[in-house]
GROMACS .gro file of N, CA, C and O in nm:
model
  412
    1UNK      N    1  -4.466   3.196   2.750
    1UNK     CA    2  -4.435   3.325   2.806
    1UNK      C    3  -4.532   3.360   2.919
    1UNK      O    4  -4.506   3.447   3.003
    2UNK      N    5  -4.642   3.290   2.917
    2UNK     CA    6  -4.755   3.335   3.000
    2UNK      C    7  -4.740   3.295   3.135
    2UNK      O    8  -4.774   3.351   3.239
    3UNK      N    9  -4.680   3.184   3.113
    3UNK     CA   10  -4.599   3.130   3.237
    3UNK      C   11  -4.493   3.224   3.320
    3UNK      O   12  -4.502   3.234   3.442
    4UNK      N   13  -4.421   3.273   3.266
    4UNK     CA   14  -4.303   3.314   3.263
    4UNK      C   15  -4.363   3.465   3.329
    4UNK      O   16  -4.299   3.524   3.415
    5UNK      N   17  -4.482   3.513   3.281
    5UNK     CA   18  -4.501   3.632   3.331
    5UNK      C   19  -4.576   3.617   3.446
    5UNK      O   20  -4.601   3.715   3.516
    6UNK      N   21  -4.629   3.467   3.483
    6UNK     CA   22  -4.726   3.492   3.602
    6UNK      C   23  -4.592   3.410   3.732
    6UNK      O   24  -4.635   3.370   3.841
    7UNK      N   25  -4.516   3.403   3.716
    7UNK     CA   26  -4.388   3.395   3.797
    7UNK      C   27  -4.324   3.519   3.841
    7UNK      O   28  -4.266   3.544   3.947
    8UNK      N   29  -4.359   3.630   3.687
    8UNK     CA   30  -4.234   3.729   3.773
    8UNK      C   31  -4.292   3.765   3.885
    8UNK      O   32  -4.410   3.737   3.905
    9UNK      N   33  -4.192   3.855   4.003
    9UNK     CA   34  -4.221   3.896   4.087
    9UNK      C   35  -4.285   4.068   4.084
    9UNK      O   36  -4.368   4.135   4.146
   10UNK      N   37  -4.212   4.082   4.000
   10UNK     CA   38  -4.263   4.284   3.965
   10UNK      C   39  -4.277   4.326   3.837
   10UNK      O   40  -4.336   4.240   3.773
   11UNK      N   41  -4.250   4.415   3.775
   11UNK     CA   42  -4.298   4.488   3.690
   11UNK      C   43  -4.170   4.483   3.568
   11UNK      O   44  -4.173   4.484   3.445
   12UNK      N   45  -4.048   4.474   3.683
   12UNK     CA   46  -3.935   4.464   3.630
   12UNK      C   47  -3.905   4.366   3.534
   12UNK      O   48  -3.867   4.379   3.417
   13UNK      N   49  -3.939   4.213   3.636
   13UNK     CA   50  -3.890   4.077   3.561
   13UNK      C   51  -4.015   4.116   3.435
   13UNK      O   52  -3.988   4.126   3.316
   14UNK      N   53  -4.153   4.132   3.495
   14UNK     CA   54  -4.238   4.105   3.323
   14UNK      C   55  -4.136   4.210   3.213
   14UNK      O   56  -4.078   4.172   3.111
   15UNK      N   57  -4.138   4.326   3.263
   15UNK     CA   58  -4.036   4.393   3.127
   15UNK      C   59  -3.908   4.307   3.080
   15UNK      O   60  -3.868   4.312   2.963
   16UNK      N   61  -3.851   4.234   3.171
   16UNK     CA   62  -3.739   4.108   3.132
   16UNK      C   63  -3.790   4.045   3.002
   16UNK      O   64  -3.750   4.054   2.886
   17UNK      N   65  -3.903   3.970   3.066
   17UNK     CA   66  -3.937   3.898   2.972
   17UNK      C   67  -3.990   3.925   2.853
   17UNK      O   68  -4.000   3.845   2.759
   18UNK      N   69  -4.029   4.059   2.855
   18UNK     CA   70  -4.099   4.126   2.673
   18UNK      C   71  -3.978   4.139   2.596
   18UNK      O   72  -3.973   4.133   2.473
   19UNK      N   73  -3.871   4.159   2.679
   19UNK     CA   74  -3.743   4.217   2.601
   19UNK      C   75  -3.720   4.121   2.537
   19UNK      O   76  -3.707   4.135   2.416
   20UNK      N   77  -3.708   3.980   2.601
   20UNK     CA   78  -3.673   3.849   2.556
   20UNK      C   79  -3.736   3.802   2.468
   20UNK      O   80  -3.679   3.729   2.387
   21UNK      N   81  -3.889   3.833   2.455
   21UNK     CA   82  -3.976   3.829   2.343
   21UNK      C   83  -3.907   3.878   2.200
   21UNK      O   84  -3.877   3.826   2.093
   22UNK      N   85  -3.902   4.015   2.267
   22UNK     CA   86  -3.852   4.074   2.136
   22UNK      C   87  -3.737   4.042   2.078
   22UNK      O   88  -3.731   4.042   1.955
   23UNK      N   89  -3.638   4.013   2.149
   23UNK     CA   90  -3.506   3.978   2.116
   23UNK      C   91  -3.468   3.810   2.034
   23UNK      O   92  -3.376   3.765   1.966
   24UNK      N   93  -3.584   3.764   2.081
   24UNK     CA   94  -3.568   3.644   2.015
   24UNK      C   95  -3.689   3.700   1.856
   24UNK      O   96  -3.671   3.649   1.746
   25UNK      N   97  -3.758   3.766   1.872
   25UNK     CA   98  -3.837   3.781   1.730
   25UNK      C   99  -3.776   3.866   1.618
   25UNK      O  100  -3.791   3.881   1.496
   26UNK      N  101  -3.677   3.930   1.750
   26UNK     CA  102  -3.556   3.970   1.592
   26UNK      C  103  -3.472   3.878   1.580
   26UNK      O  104  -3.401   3.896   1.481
   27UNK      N  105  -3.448   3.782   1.641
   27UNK     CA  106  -3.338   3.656   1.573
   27UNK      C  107  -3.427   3.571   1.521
   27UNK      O  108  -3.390   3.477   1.450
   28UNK      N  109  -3.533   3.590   1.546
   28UNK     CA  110  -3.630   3.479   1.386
   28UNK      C  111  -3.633   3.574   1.302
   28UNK      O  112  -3.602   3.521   1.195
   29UNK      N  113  -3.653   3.697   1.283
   29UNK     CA  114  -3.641   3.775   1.168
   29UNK      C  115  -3.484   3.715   1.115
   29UNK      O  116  -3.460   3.663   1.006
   30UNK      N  117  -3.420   3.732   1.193
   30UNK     CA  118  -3.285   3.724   1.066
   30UNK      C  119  -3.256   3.593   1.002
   30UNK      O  120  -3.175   3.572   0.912
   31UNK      N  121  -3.334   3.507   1.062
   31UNK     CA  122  -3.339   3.384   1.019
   31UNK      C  123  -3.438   3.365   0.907
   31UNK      O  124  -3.416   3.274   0.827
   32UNK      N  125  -3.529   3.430   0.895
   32UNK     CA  126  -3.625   3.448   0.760
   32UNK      C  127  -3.503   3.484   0.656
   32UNK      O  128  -3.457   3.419   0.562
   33UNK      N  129  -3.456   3.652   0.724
   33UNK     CA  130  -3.386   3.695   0.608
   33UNK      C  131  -3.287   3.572   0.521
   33UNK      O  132  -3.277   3.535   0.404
   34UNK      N  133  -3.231   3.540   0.639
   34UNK     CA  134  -3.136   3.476   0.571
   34UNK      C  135  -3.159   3.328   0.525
   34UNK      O  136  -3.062   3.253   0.535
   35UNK      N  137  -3.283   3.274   0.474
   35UNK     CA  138  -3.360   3.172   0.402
   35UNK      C  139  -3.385   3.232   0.277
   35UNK      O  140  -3.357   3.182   0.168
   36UNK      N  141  -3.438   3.340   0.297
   36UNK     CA  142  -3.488   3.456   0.200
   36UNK      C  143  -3.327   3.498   0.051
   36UNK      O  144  -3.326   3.518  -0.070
   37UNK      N  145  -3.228   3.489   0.157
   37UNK     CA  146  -3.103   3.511   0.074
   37UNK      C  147  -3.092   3.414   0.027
   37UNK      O  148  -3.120   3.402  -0.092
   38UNK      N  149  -3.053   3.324   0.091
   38UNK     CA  150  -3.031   3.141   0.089
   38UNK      C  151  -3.134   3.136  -0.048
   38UNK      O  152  -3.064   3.105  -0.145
   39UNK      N  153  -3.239   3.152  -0.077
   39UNK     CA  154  -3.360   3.136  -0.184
   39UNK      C  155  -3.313   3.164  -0.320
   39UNK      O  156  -3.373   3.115  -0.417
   40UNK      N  157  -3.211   3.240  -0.334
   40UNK     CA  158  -3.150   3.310  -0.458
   40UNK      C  159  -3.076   3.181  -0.525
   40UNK      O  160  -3.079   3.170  -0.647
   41UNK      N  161  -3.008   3.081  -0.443
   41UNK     CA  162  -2.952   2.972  -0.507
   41UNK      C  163  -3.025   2.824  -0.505
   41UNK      O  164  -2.982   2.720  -0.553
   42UNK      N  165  -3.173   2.851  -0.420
   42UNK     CA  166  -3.229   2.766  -0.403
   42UNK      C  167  -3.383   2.799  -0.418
   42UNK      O  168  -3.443   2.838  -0.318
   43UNK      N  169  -3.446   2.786  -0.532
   43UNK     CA  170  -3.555   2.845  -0.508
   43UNK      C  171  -3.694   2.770  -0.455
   43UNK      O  172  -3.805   2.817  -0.479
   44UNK      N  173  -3.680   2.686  -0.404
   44UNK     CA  174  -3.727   2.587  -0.383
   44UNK      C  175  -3.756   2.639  -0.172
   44UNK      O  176  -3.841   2.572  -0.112
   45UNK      N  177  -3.695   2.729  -0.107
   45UNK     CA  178  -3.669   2.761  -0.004
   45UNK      C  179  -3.756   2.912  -0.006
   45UNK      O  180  -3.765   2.993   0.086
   46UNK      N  181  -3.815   2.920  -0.141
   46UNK     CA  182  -3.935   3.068  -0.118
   46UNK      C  183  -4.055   3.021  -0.035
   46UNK      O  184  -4.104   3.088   0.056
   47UNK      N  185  -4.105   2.879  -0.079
   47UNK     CA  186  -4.219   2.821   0.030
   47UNK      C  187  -4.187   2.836   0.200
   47UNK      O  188  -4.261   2.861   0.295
   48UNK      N  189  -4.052   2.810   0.191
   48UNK     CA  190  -4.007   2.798   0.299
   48UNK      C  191  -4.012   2.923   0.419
   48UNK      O  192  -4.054   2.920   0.535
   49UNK      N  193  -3.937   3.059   0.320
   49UNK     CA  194  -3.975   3.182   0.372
   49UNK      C  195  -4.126   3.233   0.409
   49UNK      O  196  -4.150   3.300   0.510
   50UNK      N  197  -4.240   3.184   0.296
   50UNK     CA  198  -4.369   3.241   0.387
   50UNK      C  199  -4.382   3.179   0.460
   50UNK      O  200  -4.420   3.230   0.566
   51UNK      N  201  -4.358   3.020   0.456
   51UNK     CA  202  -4.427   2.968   0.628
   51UNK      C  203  -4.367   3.009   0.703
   51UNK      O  204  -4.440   3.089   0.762
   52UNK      N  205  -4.228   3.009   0.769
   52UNK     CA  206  -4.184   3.094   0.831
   52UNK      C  207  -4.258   3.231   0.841
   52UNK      O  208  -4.311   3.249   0.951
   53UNK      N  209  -4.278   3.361   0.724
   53UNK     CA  210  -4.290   3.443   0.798
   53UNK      C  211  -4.446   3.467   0.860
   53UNK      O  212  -4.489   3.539   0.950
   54UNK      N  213  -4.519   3.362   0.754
   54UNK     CA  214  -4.659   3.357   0.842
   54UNK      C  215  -4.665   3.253   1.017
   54UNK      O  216  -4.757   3.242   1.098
   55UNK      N  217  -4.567   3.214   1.018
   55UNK     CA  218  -4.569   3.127   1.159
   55UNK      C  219  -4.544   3.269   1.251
   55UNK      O  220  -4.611   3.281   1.354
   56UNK      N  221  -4.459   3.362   1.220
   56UNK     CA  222  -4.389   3.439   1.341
   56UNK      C  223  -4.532   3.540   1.297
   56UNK      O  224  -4.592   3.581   1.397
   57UNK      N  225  -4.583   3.577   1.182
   57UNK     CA  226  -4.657   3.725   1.213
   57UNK      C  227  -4.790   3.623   1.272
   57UNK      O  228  -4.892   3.688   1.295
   58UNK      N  229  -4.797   3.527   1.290
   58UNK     CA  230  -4.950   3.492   1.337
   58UNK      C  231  -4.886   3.435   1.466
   58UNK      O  232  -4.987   3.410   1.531
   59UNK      N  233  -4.792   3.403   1.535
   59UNK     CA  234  -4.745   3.401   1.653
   59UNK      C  235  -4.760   3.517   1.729
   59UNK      O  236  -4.817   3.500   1.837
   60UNK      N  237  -4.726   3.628   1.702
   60UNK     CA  238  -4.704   3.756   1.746
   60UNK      C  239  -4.866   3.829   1.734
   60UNK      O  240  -4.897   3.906   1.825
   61UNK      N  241  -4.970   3.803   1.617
   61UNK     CA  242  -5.111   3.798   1.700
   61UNK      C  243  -5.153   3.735   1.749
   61UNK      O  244  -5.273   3.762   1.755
   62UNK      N  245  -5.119   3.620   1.819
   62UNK     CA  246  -5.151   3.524   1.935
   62UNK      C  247  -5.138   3.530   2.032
   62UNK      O  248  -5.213   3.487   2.120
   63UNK      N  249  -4.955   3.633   2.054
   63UNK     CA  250  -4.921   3.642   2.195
   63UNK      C  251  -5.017   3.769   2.233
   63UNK      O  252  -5.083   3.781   2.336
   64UNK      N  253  -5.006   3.879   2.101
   64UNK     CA  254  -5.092   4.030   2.163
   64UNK      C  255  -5.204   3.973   2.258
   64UNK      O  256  -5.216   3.992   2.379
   65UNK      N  257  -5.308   3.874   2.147
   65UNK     CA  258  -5.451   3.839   2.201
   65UNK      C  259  -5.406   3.726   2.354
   65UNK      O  260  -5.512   3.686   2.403
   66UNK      N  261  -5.325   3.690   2.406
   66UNK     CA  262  -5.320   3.600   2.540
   66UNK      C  263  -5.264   3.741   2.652
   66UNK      O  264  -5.266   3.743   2.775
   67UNK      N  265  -5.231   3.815   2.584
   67UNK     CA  266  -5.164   3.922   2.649
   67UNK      C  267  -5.281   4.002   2.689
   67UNK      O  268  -5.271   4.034   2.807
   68UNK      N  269  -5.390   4.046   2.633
   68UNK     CA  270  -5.478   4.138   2.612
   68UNK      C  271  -5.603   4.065   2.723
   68UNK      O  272  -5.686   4.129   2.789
   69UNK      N  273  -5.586   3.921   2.718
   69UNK     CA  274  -5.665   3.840   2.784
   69UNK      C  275  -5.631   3.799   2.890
   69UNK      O  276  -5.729   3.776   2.960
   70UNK      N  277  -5.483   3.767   2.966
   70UNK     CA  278  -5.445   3.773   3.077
   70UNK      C  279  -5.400   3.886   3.143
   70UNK      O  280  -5.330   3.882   3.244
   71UNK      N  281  -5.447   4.006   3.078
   71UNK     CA  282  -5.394   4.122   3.181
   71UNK      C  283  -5.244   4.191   3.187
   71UNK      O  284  -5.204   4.277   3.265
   72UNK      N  285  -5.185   4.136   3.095
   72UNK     CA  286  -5.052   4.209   3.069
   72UNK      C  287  -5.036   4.297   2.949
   72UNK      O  288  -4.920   4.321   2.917
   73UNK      N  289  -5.134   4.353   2.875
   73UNK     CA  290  -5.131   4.390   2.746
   73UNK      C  291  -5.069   4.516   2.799
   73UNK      O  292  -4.973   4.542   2.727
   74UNK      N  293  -5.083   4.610   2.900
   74UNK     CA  294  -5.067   4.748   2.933
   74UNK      C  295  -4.929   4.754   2.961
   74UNK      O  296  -4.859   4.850   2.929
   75UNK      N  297  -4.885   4.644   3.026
   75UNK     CA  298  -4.727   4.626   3.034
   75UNK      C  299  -4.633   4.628   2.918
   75UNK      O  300  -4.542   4.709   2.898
   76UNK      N  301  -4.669   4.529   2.848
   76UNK     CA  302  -4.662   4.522   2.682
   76UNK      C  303  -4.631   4.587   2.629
   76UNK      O  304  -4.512   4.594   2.598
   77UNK      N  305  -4.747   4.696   2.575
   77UNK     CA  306  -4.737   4.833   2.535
   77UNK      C  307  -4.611   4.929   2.596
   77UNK      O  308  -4.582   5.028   2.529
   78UNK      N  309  -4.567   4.914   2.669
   78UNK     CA  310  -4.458   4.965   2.749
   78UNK      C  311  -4.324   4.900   2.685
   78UNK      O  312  -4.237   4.979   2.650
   79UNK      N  313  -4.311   4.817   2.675
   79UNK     CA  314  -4.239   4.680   2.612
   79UNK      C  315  -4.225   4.768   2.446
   79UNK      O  316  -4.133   4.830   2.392
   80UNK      N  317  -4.328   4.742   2.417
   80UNK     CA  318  -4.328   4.772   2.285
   80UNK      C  319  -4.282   4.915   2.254
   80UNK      O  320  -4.206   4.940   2.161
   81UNK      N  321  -4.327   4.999   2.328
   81UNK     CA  322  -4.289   5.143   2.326
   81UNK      C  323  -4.134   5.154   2.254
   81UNK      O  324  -4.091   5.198   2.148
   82UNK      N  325  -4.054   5.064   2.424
   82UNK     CA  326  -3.882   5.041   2.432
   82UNK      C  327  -3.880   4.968   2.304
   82UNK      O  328  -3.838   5.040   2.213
   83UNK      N  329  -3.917   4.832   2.259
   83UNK     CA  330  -3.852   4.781   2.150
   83UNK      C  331  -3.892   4.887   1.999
   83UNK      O  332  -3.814   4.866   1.906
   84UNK      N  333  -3.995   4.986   1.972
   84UNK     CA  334  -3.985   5.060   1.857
   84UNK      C  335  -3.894   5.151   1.889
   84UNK      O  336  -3.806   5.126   1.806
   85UNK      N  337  -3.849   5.254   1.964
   85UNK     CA  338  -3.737   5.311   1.995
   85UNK      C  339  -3.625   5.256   1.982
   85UNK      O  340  -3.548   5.330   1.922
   86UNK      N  341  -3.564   5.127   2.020
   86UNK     CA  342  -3.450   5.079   2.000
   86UNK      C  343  -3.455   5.058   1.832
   86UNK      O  344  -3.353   5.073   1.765
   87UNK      N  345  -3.585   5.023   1.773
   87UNK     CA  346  -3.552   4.966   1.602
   87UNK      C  347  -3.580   5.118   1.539
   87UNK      O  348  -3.512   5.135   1.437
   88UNK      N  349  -3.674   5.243   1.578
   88UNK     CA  350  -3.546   5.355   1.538
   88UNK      C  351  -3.386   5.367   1.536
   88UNK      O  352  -3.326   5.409   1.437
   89UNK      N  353  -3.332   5.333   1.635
   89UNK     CA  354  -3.209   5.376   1.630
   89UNK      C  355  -3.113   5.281   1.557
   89UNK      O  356  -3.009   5.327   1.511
   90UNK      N  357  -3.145   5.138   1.542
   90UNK     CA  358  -3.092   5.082   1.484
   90UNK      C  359  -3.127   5.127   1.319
   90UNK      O  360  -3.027   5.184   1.277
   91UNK      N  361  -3.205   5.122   1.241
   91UNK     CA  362  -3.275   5.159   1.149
   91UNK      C  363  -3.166   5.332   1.087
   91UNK      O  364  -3.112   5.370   0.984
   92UNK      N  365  -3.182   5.376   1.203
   92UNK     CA  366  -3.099   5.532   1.165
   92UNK      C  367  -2.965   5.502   1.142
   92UNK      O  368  -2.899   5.548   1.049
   93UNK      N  369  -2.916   5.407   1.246
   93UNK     CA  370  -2.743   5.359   1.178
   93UNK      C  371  -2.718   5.312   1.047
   93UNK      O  372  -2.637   5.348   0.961
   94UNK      N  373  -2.848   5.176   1.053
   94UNK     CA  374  -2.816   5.123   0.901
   94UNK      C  375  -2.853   5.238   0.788
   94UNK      O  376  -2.787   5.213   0.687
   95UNK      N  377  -2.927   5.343   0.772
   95UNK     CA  378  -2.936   5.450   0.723
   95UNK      C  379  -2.819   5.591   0.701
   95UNK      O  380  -2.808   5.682   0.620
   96UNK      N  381  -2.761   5.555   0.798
   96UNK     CA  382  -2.660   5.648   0.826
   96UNK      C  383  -2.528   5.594   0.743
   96UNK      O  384  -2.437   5.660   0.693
   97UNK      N  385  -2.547   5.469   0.744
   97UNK     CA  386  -2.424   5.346   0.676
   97UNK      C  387  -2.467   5.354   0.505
   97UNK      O  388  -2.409   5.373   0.398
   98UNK      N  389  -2.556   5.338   0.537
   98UNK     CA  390  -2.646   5.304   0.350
   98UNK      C  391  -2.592   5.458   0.300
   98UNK      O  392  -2.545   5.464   0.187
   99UNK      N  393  -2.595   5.549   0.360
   99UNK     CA  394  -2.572   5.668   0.294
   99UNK      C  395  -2.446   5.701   0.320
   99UNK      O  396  -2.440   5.780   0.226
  100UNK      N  397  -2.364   5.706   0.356
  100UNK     CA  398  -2.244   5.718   0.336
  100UNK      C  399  -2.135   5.604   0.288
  100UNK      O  400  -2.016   5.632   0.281
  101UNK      N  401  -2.189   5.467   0.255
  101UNK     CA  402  -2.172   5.365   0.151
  101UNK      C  403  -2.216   5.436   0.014
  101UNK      O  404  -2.161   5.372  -0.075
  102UNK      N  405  -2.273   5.518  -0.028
  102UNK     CA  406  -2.319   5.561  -0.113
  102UNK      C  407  -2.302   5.704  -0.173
  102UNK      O  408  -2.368   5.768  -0.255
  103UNK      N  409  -2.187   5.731  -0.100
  103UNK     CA  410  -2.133   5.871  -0.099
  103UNK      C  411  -1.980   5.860  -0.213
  103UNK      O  412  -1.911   5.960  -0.233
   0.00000   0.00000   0.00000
């Protein structure tokens, strides 16, 4: 990614690329989850889920600390701002669903 950010041209493409960050770290999340489900008929695939989820949460303090060290951490934070706002709103639907599934 570090690459990728000392290419962009503005402020814009680096926000491109956090999005892409993020967007791919929620499709490894669902890929945990769904090992994690997968585990119920296989239990042999629970080892499987922590390495996985310790590979992505110690990935994700690796990128903060290269981020923090090449000078993009402030951008980031911006990044991050947009991706917790978007997982409010997603979060409020599946909430909004869970409760009226339950009605």
């Amino acid at each position: 990614m570090l690459e990728e950010l000392a290419r962009a041209e503005d402020k814009q493409e680096r926000m491109n690329v956090f999005r892409r960050y993020f967007a791919a770290s929620r499709y490894n999340r669902l890929l945990i989850q769904q090992t994690l489900v997968r585990s119920a008929q296989d239990g042999s695939l629970l080892s499987k889920v922590k390495k996985m989820e310790q590979a992505h949460d110690k990935g994700f303090v690796d990128t903060v600390k290269a981020l923090k060290k090449n000078g993009y951490f402030d951008e980031f934070l911006a990044a991050v701002k947009e991706e917790d706002e978007a997982l409010v709103k997603i979060i409020e639907a599946y909430d909004k669903r869970m409760r009226s599934n339950m009605s």
